[in-house]
Coordinates of C-alpha atoms in Angstrom, one line a residue:
Chain A
M182 CA -12.9 -4.5 -8.8
N183 CA -11.0 -4.6 -5.5
P184 CA -7.3 -3.4 -5.6
A185 CA -6.4 -6.6 -3.8
F186 CA -6.8 -8.4 -7.1
F187 CA -3.7 -6.5 -8.4
V188 CA -1.9 -7.7 -5.3
F189 CA -2.8 -11.3 -5.9
A190 CA -1.6 -11.0 -9.5
Y191 CA 1.6 -9.5 -8.2
L192 CA 2.0 -12.4 -5.7
A193 CA 1.5 -14.9 -8.5
V194 CA 4.3 -13.1 -10.5
V195 CA 6.6 -13.2 -7.5
L196 CA 5.9 -16.9 -7.0
Y197 CA 6.8 -17.5 -10.6
I198 CA 10.0 -15.5 -10.5
G199 CA 11.0 -17.0 -7.2
I200 CA 10.4 -20.6 -8.0
F201 CA 10.7 -21.1 -11.8
A202 CA 12.1 -18.1 -13.6
F203 CA 15.8 -18.5 -12.7
R204 CA 15.9 -22.1 -11.7
R205 CA 18.9 -24.1 -12.8
P206 CA 18.4 -27.5 -14.3
H207 CA 21.1 -29.1 -12.2
P208 CA 21.4 -27.2 -8.8
S209 CA 24.7 -28.0 -7.2
G210 CA 24.3 -28.4 -3.4
A211 CA 24.3 -26.2 -0.4
E212 CA 26.4 -23.3 -2.0
D213 CA 23.9 -23.1 -4.8
Y214 CA 20.8 -23.1 -2.6
F215 CA 22.1 -20.8 0.1
L216 CA 24.4 -18.5 -1.9
A217 CA 23.2 -18.8 -5.5
S218 CA 26.7 -20.4 -6.2
R219 CA 28.3 -16.9 -5.5
Q220 CA 27.3 -15.9 -9.0
L221 CA 24.8 -12.9 -8.7
G222 CA 25.4 -10.2 -11.3
P223 CA 25.9 -6.5 -10.5
A224 CA 22.4 -5.2 -11.1
V225 CA 20.7 -8.1 -9.1
F226 CA 23.3 -7.7 -6.4
L227 CA 22.6 -3.9 -5.9
L228 CA 18.9 -4.0 -6.2
S229 CA 18.4 -7.1 -4.2
L230 CA 20.7 -5.9 -1.4
F231 CA 18.8 -2.7 -1.3
G232 CA 15.5 -4.5 -1.4
T233 CA 16.7 -6.7 1.5
N234 CA 17.3 -3.7 3.6
M235 CA 13.9 -2.2 2.8
S236 CA 11.2 -3.6 5.1
A237 CA 7.7 -3.0 6.3
F238 CA 9.3 -0.8 8.9
T239 CA 11.1 1.2 6.3
I240 CA 8.2 2.0 4.0
L241 CA 5.1 2.0 6.1
G242 CA 6.9 3.1 9.3
S243 CA 8.8 6.0 7.7
S244 CA 5.6 7.6 6.4
G245 CA 3.9 7.0 9.8
H246 CA 6.9 8.4 11.7
A247 CA 7.0 11.5 9.4
F248 CA 3.2 12.0 9.8
H249 CA 3.7 12.6 13.6
N250 CA 7.3 13.9 13.7
G251 CA 7.7 15.8 10.5
V252 CA 10.6 16.1 8.0
V253 CA 13.2 15.1 10.7
T254 CA 12.4 11.5 9.7
F255 CA 14.5 11.8 6.6
G256 CA 17.7 12.9 8.3
L257 CA 17.1 10.7 11.2
M258 CA 16.6 7.4 9.3
A259 CA 17.4 7.9 5.6
S260 CA 20.4 10.1 5.2
S261 CA 22.1 8.5 8.2
S262 CA 21.6 5.1 6.7
A263 CA 22.7 6.5 3.3
L264 CA 26.1 7.3 4.9
V265 CA 26.7 4.5 7.4
I266 CA 25.5 1.5 5.3
P267 CA 27.6 2.1 2.2
V268 CA 30.7 3.0 4.3
S269 CA 30.3 -0.1 6.4
L270 CA 29.6 -2.2 3.3
F271 CA 32.7 -0.7 1.6
L272 CA 34.9 -1.6 4.6
V273 CA 33.4 -5.1 5.4
G274 CA 31.8 -6.4 2.2
P275 CA 34.7 -6.9 -0.1
R276 CA 36.8 -8.5 2.6
L277 CA 34.0 -10.8 3.7
W278 CA 33.4 -11.8 0.1
A279 CA 37.1 -12.6 -0.6
L280 CA 37.4 -14.6 2.6
G281 CA 34.2 -16.5 1.9
K282 CA 35.3 -17.3 -1.6
K283 CA 38.8 -18.4 -0.5
Y284 CA 37.8 -20.5 2.6
G285 CA 34.2 -21.5 1.6
F286 CA 32.5 -19.5 4.4
M287 CA 28.7 -19.2 4.1
T288 CA 27.9 -17.4 7.3
P289 CA 29.6 -14.8 9.5
V290 CA 29.8 -17.3 12.4
Q291 CA 31.8 -19.7 10.3
M292 CA 34.3 -16.9 9.8
F293 CA 34.3 -15.9 13.5
R294 CA 35.0 -19.6 14.4
D295 CA 38.0 -19.7 12.1
R296 CA 39.3 -16.2 12.8
W297 CA 39.3 -16.6 16.6
E298 CA 39.8 -20.4 16.7
C299 CA 36.7 -21.1 18.7
G300 CA 33.7 -23.5 18.5
H301 CA 31.1 -23.0 21.2
I302 CA 31.6 -19.2 21.3
G303 CA 30.5 -19.3 17.7
T304 CA 27.4 -21.1 18.8
V305 CA 26.7 -18.4 21.4
I306 CA 27.0 -15.7 18.7
F307 CA 24.7 -17.8 16.4
T308 CA 22.1 -18.0 19.2
V309 CA 22.1 -14.3 19.9
Q310 CA 22.0 -13.4 16.2
A311 CA 19.0 -15.8 15.6
A312 CA 17.1 -14.6 18.6
L313 CA 17.4 -11.0 17.4
L314 CA 16.3 -11.9 13.9
V315 CA 13.1 -13.7 14.8
P316 CA 11.0 -10.6 15.7
Y317 CA 11.9 -9.2 12.3
I318 CA 10.5 -12.2 10.6
I319 CA 7.3 -12.1 12.7
I320 CA 6.8 -8.4 11.9
G321 CA 7.1 -9.2 8.2
V322 CA 4.2 -11.6 8.4
M323 CA 2.2 -9.1 10.5
G324 CA 2.9 -6.4 8.0
G325 CA 1.7 -8.6 5.2
G326 CA -1.6 -9.3 7.0
T327 CA -2.2 -5.7 7.8
A328 CA -1.3 -4.4 4.4
L329 CA -3.5 -6.9 2.5
Q330 CA -6.4 -6.2 4.8
A331 CA -6.0 -2.4 4.3
I332 CA -5.6 -2.7 0.5
S333 CA -8.6 -5.0 0.1
G334 CA -10.7 -2.7 2.3
G335 CA -11.2 -5.5 4.8
L336 CA -12.3 -8.1 2.2
V337 CA -9.2 -10.1 3.1
P338 CA -9.1 -10.6 6.9
Y339 CA -5.8 -10.2 8.8
W340 CA -5.4 -13.9 9.4
L341 CA -5.8 -14.7 5.8
G342 CA -3.6 -11.9 4.5
G343 CA -0.8 -13.1 6.9
A344 CA -1.3 -16.7 5.7
I345 CA -1.2 -15.7 2.0
V346 CA 2.0 -13.7 2.5
A347 CA 3.6 -16.3 4.7
I348 CA 2.9 -19.1 2.1
T349 CA 4.1 -17.0 -0.8
V350 CA 7.4 -16.1 0.9
M351 CA 7.9 -19.7 2.2
S352 CA 7.3 -21.2 -1.3
Y353 CA 9.9 -19.2 -3.2
V354 CA 12.4 -19.4 -0.4
F355 CA 11.8 -23.1 -0.1
F356 CA 12.2 -23.8 -3.9
G357 CA 14.3 -20.9 -5.1
G358 CA 16.8 -20.5 -2.3
M359 CA 19.1 -17.5 -2.6
R360 CA 18.7 -17.2 -6.3
G361 CA 14.9 -17.1 -6.2
T362 CA 14.9 -14.7 -3.2
A363 CA 17.4 -12.3 -4.9
W364 CA 15.5 -12.1 -8.1
V365 CA 12.2 -11.5 -6.2
N366 CA 13.9 -8.8 -4.2
T367 CA 15.2 -7.2 -7.4
F368 CA 11.7 -7.3 -9.0
Q369 CA 10.2 -5.8 -5.9
T370 CA 12.8 -2.9 -5.7
V371 CA 12.2 -2.0 -9.3
L372 CA 8.5 -2.1 -8.8
F373 CA 8.6 0.1 -5.8
L374 CA 11.0 2.6 -7.4
C375 CA 8.7 3.0 -10.4
F376 CA 5.3 3.1 -8.7
G377 CA 6.6 5.2 -5.7
A378 CA 7.4 8.0 -8.1
A379 CA 3.9 7.7 -9.7
A380 CA 2.3 7.8 -6.2
L381 CA 4.2 11.0 -5.4
L382 CA 2.9 12.8 -8.5
L383 CA -0.6 11.6 -8.1
I384 CA -1.0 12.5 -4.5
G385 CA 0.7 15.8 -5.2
A386 CA -1.9 16.5 -7.9
G387 CA -4.7 15.4 -5.6
L388 CA -3.6 17.8 -2.9
G389 CA -3.8 20.7 -5.4
G390 CA 0.0 20.9 -5.6
F391 CA 2.6 20.5 -2.9
E392 CA 3.2 24.3 -2.6
R393 CA -0.4 24.7 -1.5
A394 CA -0.2 21.8 1.0
V395 CA 3.1 23.1 2.5
E396 CA 1.6 26.6 2.8
Q397 CA -1.4 25.1 4.7
L398 CA 1.0 23.4 7.2
R399 CA 3.0 26.6 7.6
N400 CA -0.1 28.6 8.4
S401 CA -1.3 26.2 11.1
P402 CA 0.4 26.8 14.5
A403 CA -0.2 23.1 15.5
L404 CA 1.3 21.7 12.3
A405 CA 4.0 24.2 11.3
G406 CA 6.6 22.4 13.5
L407 CA 6.4 19.4 11.2
L408 CA 8.3 21.3 8.6
T409 CA 11.2 21.7 11.0
R410 CA 13.1 19.3 13.2
E411 CA 12.2 20.8 16.6
R412 CA 10.2 17.7 17.7
V413 CA 13.5 15.7 18.0
P414 CA 16.4 16.7 20.2
P415 CA 19.8 17.1 18.4
L416 CA 21.5 14.5 20.7
F417 CA 18.9 11.9 19.8
F418 CA 19.3 12.8 16.1
L419 CA 23.1 12.3 16.5
S420 CA 22.9 9.0 18.3
Y421 CA 20.5 7.6 15.7
T422 CA 23.4 7.4 13.2
F423 CA 24.6 4.4 15.2
I424 CA 21.5 2.4 14.3
P425 CA 22.5 1.8 10.6
L426 CA 25.6 0.0 11.9
S427 CA 23.2 -2.8 12.4
S428 CA 22.8 -3.3 8.7
I429 CA 26.2 -4.9 8.0
A430 CA 25.9 -7.0 11.3
F431 CA 22.5 -8.4 10.2
P432 CA 23.3 -12.0 9.2
H433 CA 21.1 -11.8 6.0
I434 CA 23.2 -8.8 4.8
A435 CA 26.5 -10.3 5.7
I436 CA 25.5 -13.6 4.0
F437 CA 24.3 -11.6 1.0
C438 CA 27.7 -10.1 0.6
L439 CA 29.0 -13.6 -0.3
T440 CA 26.7 -13.9 -3.3
A441 CA 28.4 -11.5 -5.6
R442 CA 30.1 -12.9 -8.7
H443 CA 33.0 -10.5 -8.5
M444 CA 34.4 -8.2 -5.8
S445 CA 34.2 -5.1 -8.0
Q446 CA 30.4 -5.3 -7.8
F447 CA 30.7 -3.7 -4.4
K448 CA 32.0 -0.5 -6.1
R449 CA 28.8 0.3 -8.0
T450 CA 26.7 -0.9 -5.1
V451 CA 28.1 1.5 -2.5
I452 CA 27.9 4.4 -5.0
F453 CA 24.2 3.8 -6.0
Y454 CA 23.0 2.7 -2.6
P455 CA 22.6 6.3 -1.2
L456 CA 20.8 7.3 -4.4
C457 CA 18.3 4.4 -4.1
I458 CA 17.7 5.5 -0.5
L459 CA 17.0 9.0 -1.7
A460 CA 14.6 7.8 -4.4
I461 CA 12.5 5.7 -2.0
W462 CA 12.7 7.6 1.3
L463 CA 12.2 11.2 0.2
P464 CA 8.7 10.5 -1.3
C465 CA 7.7 8.3 1.7
V466 CA 8.7 10.9 4.3
F467 CA 7.4 13.9 2.3
L468 CA 4.0 12.2 1.7
G469 CA 3.8 11.3 5.4
V470 CA 4.2 14.9 6.4
M471 CA 1.8 16.2 3.7
A472 CA -0.9 13.8 4.9
N473 CA -1.4 16.3 7.7
S474 CA -2.9 18.7 5.2
V475 CA -5.5 16.3 3.9
P476 CA -8.9 17.5 5.2
D477 CA -11.3 14.9 3.8
V478 CA -10.0 11.5 5.0
P479 CA -11.8 10.7 8.3
Q480 CA -9.1 8.2 9.4
I481 CA -6.3 10.8 9.0
Q482 CA -8.3 13.5 10.8
D483 CA -8.9 11.0 13.6
K484 CA -5.1 10.4 14.0
I485 CA -4.5 14.2 14.1
E486 CA -7.2 14.7 16.6
A487 CA -5.8 11.9 18.9
R488 CA -2.3 13.4 18.7
Q489 CA -3.6 16.9 19.7
T490 CA -5.7 15.4 22.5
L491 CA -2.7 13.5 23.9
A492 CA -0.5 16.6 23.7
A493 CA -3.1 18.8 25.4
E494 CA -4.6 16.6 28.0
G495 CA -2.2 13.7 28.3
P496 CA -1.0 14.3 31.9
R497 CA -4.6 14.4 33.2
L498 CA -5.6 11.2 31.5
A499 CA -5.6 7.6 32.9
P500 CA -2.9 5.3 31.4
E501 CA -5.6 3.3 29.6
E502 CA -7.0 6.4 27.9
R503 CA -3.5 7.4 26.8
G504 CA -3.0 3.9 25.4
A505 CA -6.3 4.2 23.5
L506 CA -5.2 7.6 22.0
R507 CA -1.8 6.2 21.0
A508 CA -3.6 3.3 19.3
R509 CA -5.7 5.8 17.4
M510 CA -2.6 7.7 16.4
A511 CA -0.9 4.6 14.8
A512 CA 0.0 5.9 11.4
D513 CA 1.7 3.0 9.5
D514 CA -1.3 2.9 7.1
I515 CA -0.9 6.6 6.1
T516 CA 0.5 5.9 2.6
L517 CA -2.3 3.4 2.0
L518 CA -4.9 5.9 3.1
L519 CA -3.5 8.5 0.7
L520 CA -3.5 6.0 -2.1
G521 CA -7.1 5.1 -1.4
R522 CA -8.1 8.8 -1.5
Y523 CA -6.1 10.0 -4.5
A524 CA -5.0 7.1 -6.8
P525 CA -7.3 5.4 -9.3
L526 CA -8.2 1.9 -8.5
W527 CA -5.8 0.1 -10.8
L528 CA -2.8 2.3 -9.7
A529 CA -3.8 1.9 -6.0
G530 CA -3.7 -1.9 -6.6
L531 CA -0.3 -1.7 -8.2
L532 CA 1.1 0.6 -5.6
G533 CA -0.4 -1.6 -2.9
A534 CA 1.6 -4.4 -4.6
G535 CA 4.7 -2.3 -4.4
I536 CA 4.1 -1.8 -0.7
M537 CA 3.6 -5.5 -0.3
A538 CA 7.0 -5.9 -1.9
A539 CA 8.6 -4.0 0.9
V540 CA 6.5 -5.7 3.5
M541 CA 7.7 -9.1 2.2
A542 CA 11.4 -8.4 2.9
S543 CA 11.3 -11.1 5.5
D544 CA 12.3 -13.6 2.8
S545 CA 16.0 -12.9 3.2
Q546 CA 15.8 -13.2 7.0
I547 CA 14.1 -16.6 6.8
L548 CA 16.7 -17.8 4.3
A549 CA 19.5 -16.4 6.4
L550 CA 18.2 -18.1 9.5
S551 CA 18.0 -21.4 7.6
T552 CA 21.6 -20.9 6.3
M553 CA 22.9 -20.2 9.7
F554 CA 21.1 -23.2 11.3
T555 CA 22.3 -25.7 8.7
E556 CA 25.9 -24.3 8.5
D557 CA 26.6 -23.1 12.1
V558 CA 24.7 -25.9 13.9
F559 CA 23.8 -28.8 11.6
A560 CA 27.1 -28.9 9.7
F561 CA 29.3 -27.8 12.5
Y562 CA 28.1 -30.5 14.9
G563 CA 28.7 -33.2 12.3
G564 CA 25.4 -33.4 10.5
K565 CA 26.8 -32.7 7.0
L566 CA 29.6 -35.3 7.4
R567 CA 27.2 -38.0 8.7
F568 CA 24.2 -37.4 6.3
G569 CA 25.7 -35.6 3.3
E570 CA 25.0 -32.3 1.5
T571 CA 21.5 -33.2 0.1
V572 CA 20.2 -33.9 3.6
Q573 CA 21.8 -30.6 4.7
V574 CA 19.9 -28.6 2.0
N575 CA 16.6 -30.4 2.8
T576 CA 17.1 -29.6 6.5
G577 CA 17.5 -26.0 5.5
R578 CA 14.2 -26.2 3.5
L579 CA 12.5 -27.9 6.5
F580 CA 13.8 -25.1 8.7
V581 CA 12.3 -22.5 6.3
V582 CA 8.9 -24.1 6.7
L583 CA 9.2 -24.3 10.5
V584 CA 10.3 -20.7 10.9
T585 CA 7.5 -19.4 8.7
V586 CA 4.8 -21.5 10.4
F587 CA 6.2 -20.3 13.8
A588 CA 6.2 -16.7 12.7
Y589 CA 2.6 -17.0 11.4
V590 CA 1.3 -18.6 14.6
V591 CA 3.0 -16.0 16.7
A592 CA 1.7 -13.2 14.5
L593 CA -1.9 -14.3 15.1
Q594 CA -1.4 -14.5 18.9
Y595 CA 0.3 -11.3 19.9
P596 CA -0.2 -7.6 19.1
A597 CA 2.2 -6.0 16.7
S598 CA 3.3 -3.4 19.2
I599 CA 5.3 -6.1 21.1
F600 CA 7.3 -7.0 18.0
D601 CA 7.6 -3.4 16.9
L602 CA 9.5 -2.9 20.1
A603 CA 11.5 -6.1 19.7
V604 CA 12.6 -5.0 16.2
Q605 CA 13.8 -1.7 17.7
Y606 CA 15.8 -3.7 20.3
A607 CA 17.1 -5.9 17.5
F608 CA 18.4 -2.9 15.5
S609 CA 20.3 -1.7 18.6
G610 CA 21.5 -5.2 19.4
Y611 CA 22.9 -5.8 15.9
A612 CA 24.5 -2.3 15.9
A613 CA 26.2 -3.1 19.2
M614 CA 27.4 -6.4 17.6
S615 CA 29.0 -4.7 14.6
P616 CA 32.4 -4.4 16.4
L617 CA 32.7 -8.2 16.0
L618 CA 33.0 -7.8 12.2
F619 CA 35.3 -4.8 12.3
A620 CA 37.6 -6.4 14.9
A621 CA 37.7 -9.8 13.0
L622 CA 38.7 -8.1 9.8
F623 CA 40.9 -5.1 10.9
W624 CA 42.4 -5.8 14.4
K625 CA 45.1 -8.4 14.7
R626 CA 44.9 -8.5 18.5
S627 CA 41.2 -9.3 18.8
T628 CA 40.3 -12.6 20.6
K629 CA 37.4 -15.0 21.0
W630 CA 37.0 -13.8 24.6
G631 CA 36.6 -10.2 23.4
A632 CA 34.0 -11.5 21.0
L633 CA 32.2 -13.4 23.8
A634 CA 32.3 -10.3 26.0
V635 CA 30.6 -8.2 23.3
T636 CA 27.9 -10.9 22.7
V637 CA 27.1 -11.2 26.4
W638 CA 27.1 -7.5 26.8
V639 CA 24.6 -7.1 23.9
V640 CA 22.2 -9.7 25.5
V641 CA 22.5 -7.9 28.9
A642 CA 22.0 -4.4 27.4
V643 CA 19.0 -5.3 25.2
A644 CA 17.3 -7.2 28.0
G645 CA 18.1 -4.3 30.4
V646 CA 16.5 -1.7 28.1
A647 CA 13.5 -3.9 27.5
V648 CA 13.0 -4.5 31.3
F649 CA 13.5 -0.8 32.1
Q650 CA 10.9 0.3 29.5
S651 CA 8.4 -2.3 30.7
V652 CA 8.8 -1.2 34.4
V653 CA 9.0 2.6 34.0
P654 CA 5.9 4.0 32.1
P655 CA 6.5 6.5 29.3
P656 CA 6.0 10.1 30.5
I657 CA 3.7 12.6 28.8
G658 CA 5.7 15.5 27.6
P659 CA 9.4 16.0 28.6
P660 CA 11.6 13.0 29.5
A661 CA 11.4 11.8 33.2
V662 CA 14.9 11.6 34.7
I663 CA 15.3 8.3 36.5
W664 CA 19.0 8.3 37.5
Q665 CA 20.9 11.6 38.0
V666 CA 24.6 11.9 38.9
G667 CA 25.4 15.5 39.9
S668 CA 24.1 17.7 37.1
W669 CA 24.1 14.8 34.6
D670 CA 20.8 13.1 33.6
L671 CA 22.3 9.7 33.3
V672 CA 19.2 7.6 32.4
S673 CA 15.8 9.1 31.4
R674 CA 12.5 7.6 30.3
T675 CA 11.2 9.3 27.1
A676 CA 7.8 9.1 25.5
N677 CA 9.2 6.6 22.9
G678 CA 12.0 4.9 24.7
T679 CA 15.1 5.5 26.8
A680 CA 17.8 8.1 26.8
V681 CA 21.3 7.7 28.3
L682 CA 22.9 11.1 28.7
G683 CA 20.4 12.3 26.2
L684 CA 21.5 9.7 23.6
M685 CA 19.6 6.7 22.3
P686 CA 20.8 3.5 24.1
V687 CA 22.3 2.2 20.9
A688 CA 25.2 4.8 21.2
P689 CA 26.5 3.8 24.6
M690 CA 25.8 0.1 23.8
T691 CA 28.0 0.2 20.7
L692 CA 30.7 2.2 22.4
I693 CA 30.8 -0.2 25.3
S694 CA 31.0 -3.1 22.9
V695 CA 34.1 -1.5 21.3
L696 CA 35.6 -1.0 24.7
L697 CA 34.9 -4.5 25.8
M698 CA 36.4 -6.0 22.6
G699 CA 39.5 -3.9 23.2
M700 CA 40.0 -4.5 26.9
I701 CA 39.1 -8.2 27.0
S702 CA 41.2 -9.0 23.9
L703 CA 44.2 -7.2 25.3
V704 CA 44.3 -9.3 28.4
T705 CA 43.6 -12.7 26.7
R706 CA 45.6 -14.9 24.4
P707 CA 45.3 -14.1 20.6
P708 CA 44.9 -16.8 18.0
A709 CA 48.0 -18.2 16.3
M710 CA 49.8 -15.8 14.1
E711 CA 49.3 -17.8 10.9
T712 CA 45.5 -17.6 11.5
V713 CA 45.6 -13.9 12.2
E714 CA 47.6 -13.2 9.0
R715 CA 45.0 -14.8 6.8
Y716 CA 42.6 -12.1 7.9
V717 CA 44.7 -8.9 8.7
R718 CA 47.8 -8.0 6.8
Chain B
M1172 CA 48.7 9.3 5.9
K1173 CA 46.2 8.6 3.2
T1174 CA 44.1 6.4 5.5
A1175 CA 44.1 9.1 8.2
A1176 CA 43.0 11.7 5.6
L1177 CA 40.2 9.5 4.4
F1178 CA 39.1 8.7 8.0
V1179 CA 39.0 12.5 8.7
L1180 CA 37.0 13.0 5.5
V1181 CA 34.3 10.5 6.5
F1182 CA 34.2 11.9 10.0
V1183 CA 33.7 15.5 8.7
Y1184 CA 31.0 14.2 6.4
W1185 CA 29.3 12.5 9.4
L1186 CA 29.6 15.9 11.3
L1187 CA 27.8 17.6 8.4
H1188 CA 24.9 15.3 9.0
Q1189 CA 24.3 17.1 12.3
D1190 CA 23.1 20.3 10.7
F1191 CA 21.9 22.0 13.9
W1192 CA 22.0 25.4 12.0
F1193 CA 18.8 24.4 10.1
W1194 CA 17.2 22.8 13.2
A1195 CA 14.2 25.1 13.6
A1196 CA 14.1 26.5 10.1
A1197 CA 11.2 25.9 7.7
D1198 CA 12.7 28.3 5.2
P1199 CA 14.1 28.6 2.6
L1200 CA 11.8 26.2 0.6
L1201 CA 13.4 24.6 -2.4
F1202 CA 11.0 24.4 -5.4
G1203 CA 8.5 26.1 -3.2
F1204 CA 7.8 23.0 -1.1
L1205 CA 10.9 21.3 0.2
P1206 CA 12.0 22.6 3.6
P1207 CA 15.7 22.5 4.6
G1208 CA 15.2 19.4 6.7
L1209 CA 14.5 17.6 3.4
W1210 CA 16.5 19.4 0.7
Y1211 CA 19.7 19.7 2.8
H1212 CA 19.6 16.0 3.6
G1213 CA 18.6 15.2 0.0
L1214 CA 21.7 16.9 -1.3
Y1215 CA 23.7 15.4 1.5
T1216 CA 22.6 12.0 0.4
I1217 CA 23.6 12.7 -3.2
G1218 CA 27.0 13.9 -1.9
I1219 CA 27.5 10.5 -0.2
A1220 CA 27.7 8.9 -3.7
G1221 CA 30.6 11.2 -4.4
L1222 CA 32.2 10.4 -1.0
M1223 CA 32.0 6.7 -1.8
A1224 CA 33.6 7.3 -5.2
I1225 CA 36.5 9.0 -3.4
L1226 CA 36.8 6.0 -1.0
I1227 CA 36.8 3.6 -3.9
R1228 CA 39.4 5.6 -5.7
Y1229 CA 41.8 5.8 -2.8
A1230 CA 41.0 3.0 -0.4
W1231 CA 39.8 0.0 -2.5
P1232 CA 41.6 -3.2 -1.4
H1233 CA 43.2 -3.9 -4.8
R1234 CA 45.6 -6.5 -3.5
L1235 CA 42.7 -8.6 -2.2
E1236 CA 40.9 -8.3 -5.5
R1237 CA 44.0 -9.4 -7.4
E1238 CA 44.4 -12.4 -5.1
S1239 CA 40.8 -13.5 -5.6
D1240 CA 41.1 -13.0 -9.4
S1241 CA 44.2 -15.1 -9.6
E1242 CA 42.6 -18.0 -7.7

């Protein structure tokens, strides 16, 4: 029996939950479809919010990153998110929820329009938010295709795997709206938490105990560094803590904040959120590092060999040869390879389903994009008044279909590496847009022109980094300094990206956003006092 | 004063994330297999739950909650 059958059974359960399990006999309009009538209970709110933040990048990417970079991955991505996401959720979430309930907001742009008394600037913010969200959706479809292909041992080709995942997600988002999506995310999070622990124990036993595997790494000069953090510079590590600021600025997270039944639900959510991160990330990162000690999986040995060849001979190789080595090193399938080696068939299938759960996190983004389009564009420009709420909901459903089909077609045409990069830019872009939310909710003097300056700056900065990285090839070994002022290395090209004064671009991008919001707001006219006082008192 | 103290607390906790003192250390191993880069940050992550409990205790927007309850 092929483990993919377990995945198909899982997808059938997901479809049932998303479409039928929690359907209401008399759904009541846009607020019910897009926000589950603002009535999600505490457990669903926490688990679904957490599931929404987990993606293919989180689960497959974290193990792959740890495989090549070592234990630093946990501090870099997990514990930094465990601090920044709950703190930003604590500051923004309850306020957003209360304003949404009081004034009927369904998207952040609706709030920005009201807060800063603007119309078209809101449309500009919507456009940038949507553009940054699309690569994320495409990568979800790609992850689905890749994972299903790997789990089935090639029985399900990439194009079919992507189509199955896209149709499943589209169906429950189309019929179930926010309620269906939230329950599916809850189910997926529980599944992953349960089977992730089982995977850790099984693989540990298969390796002959983790002590033995760690000892093996310590005794190898080439691999011992994976148990420390010497492969990542401290300044890069520090600046990575800016990335999780993107979470609260992601429209699907901000919109999800509006779905809670009661404001107090945020209390439990922000306390348990870091613990959920620990439960999922620690096994993923640890297993990614331990995979380096597995001697009898040829694909894993091939990745290690490619890494060592690139490190030893990289500068002497032609760019195409280096590209080929990097392709061989791609390690997002490392967890799946470990499962294939150590887990019995039925458990590998169930764990594969758990991984599919994380891969399918694009559901929330698709729904958010649909909510934003129908509220920020369709309703704002008169569609709701002219055609009514039923047409608005159906437009949202049509938008779900169009976005999914678009994502699937693009996923078949272009290599994943392009969108992997785009998602990285999207994280930086959203992090640099987070000052919009903080300024709207906490700073009386903020203005629409400050908001516009931040939005334009984000577009310029993201495009600038993308162009820079496409023009300047990555160096082999230490960063190549491109712009030096005195003894300061202002801009450098690194093997995996760009460094500004040794920091990731997201740090200066976010700080400049804060400065722009401050300076431009101070020299422009603020909204009327009665508007401001509804937000900041 | 209370807001400033909480701000400092969060900032100090963020500073503790930058544990350069363990940067190149593979020892001591916790349970015989967890290097500092994992156990320190694992404990750090558990500590965040405590930090959030403190923030909720001292900085929860009660007025906003009362207003939304009364509507």
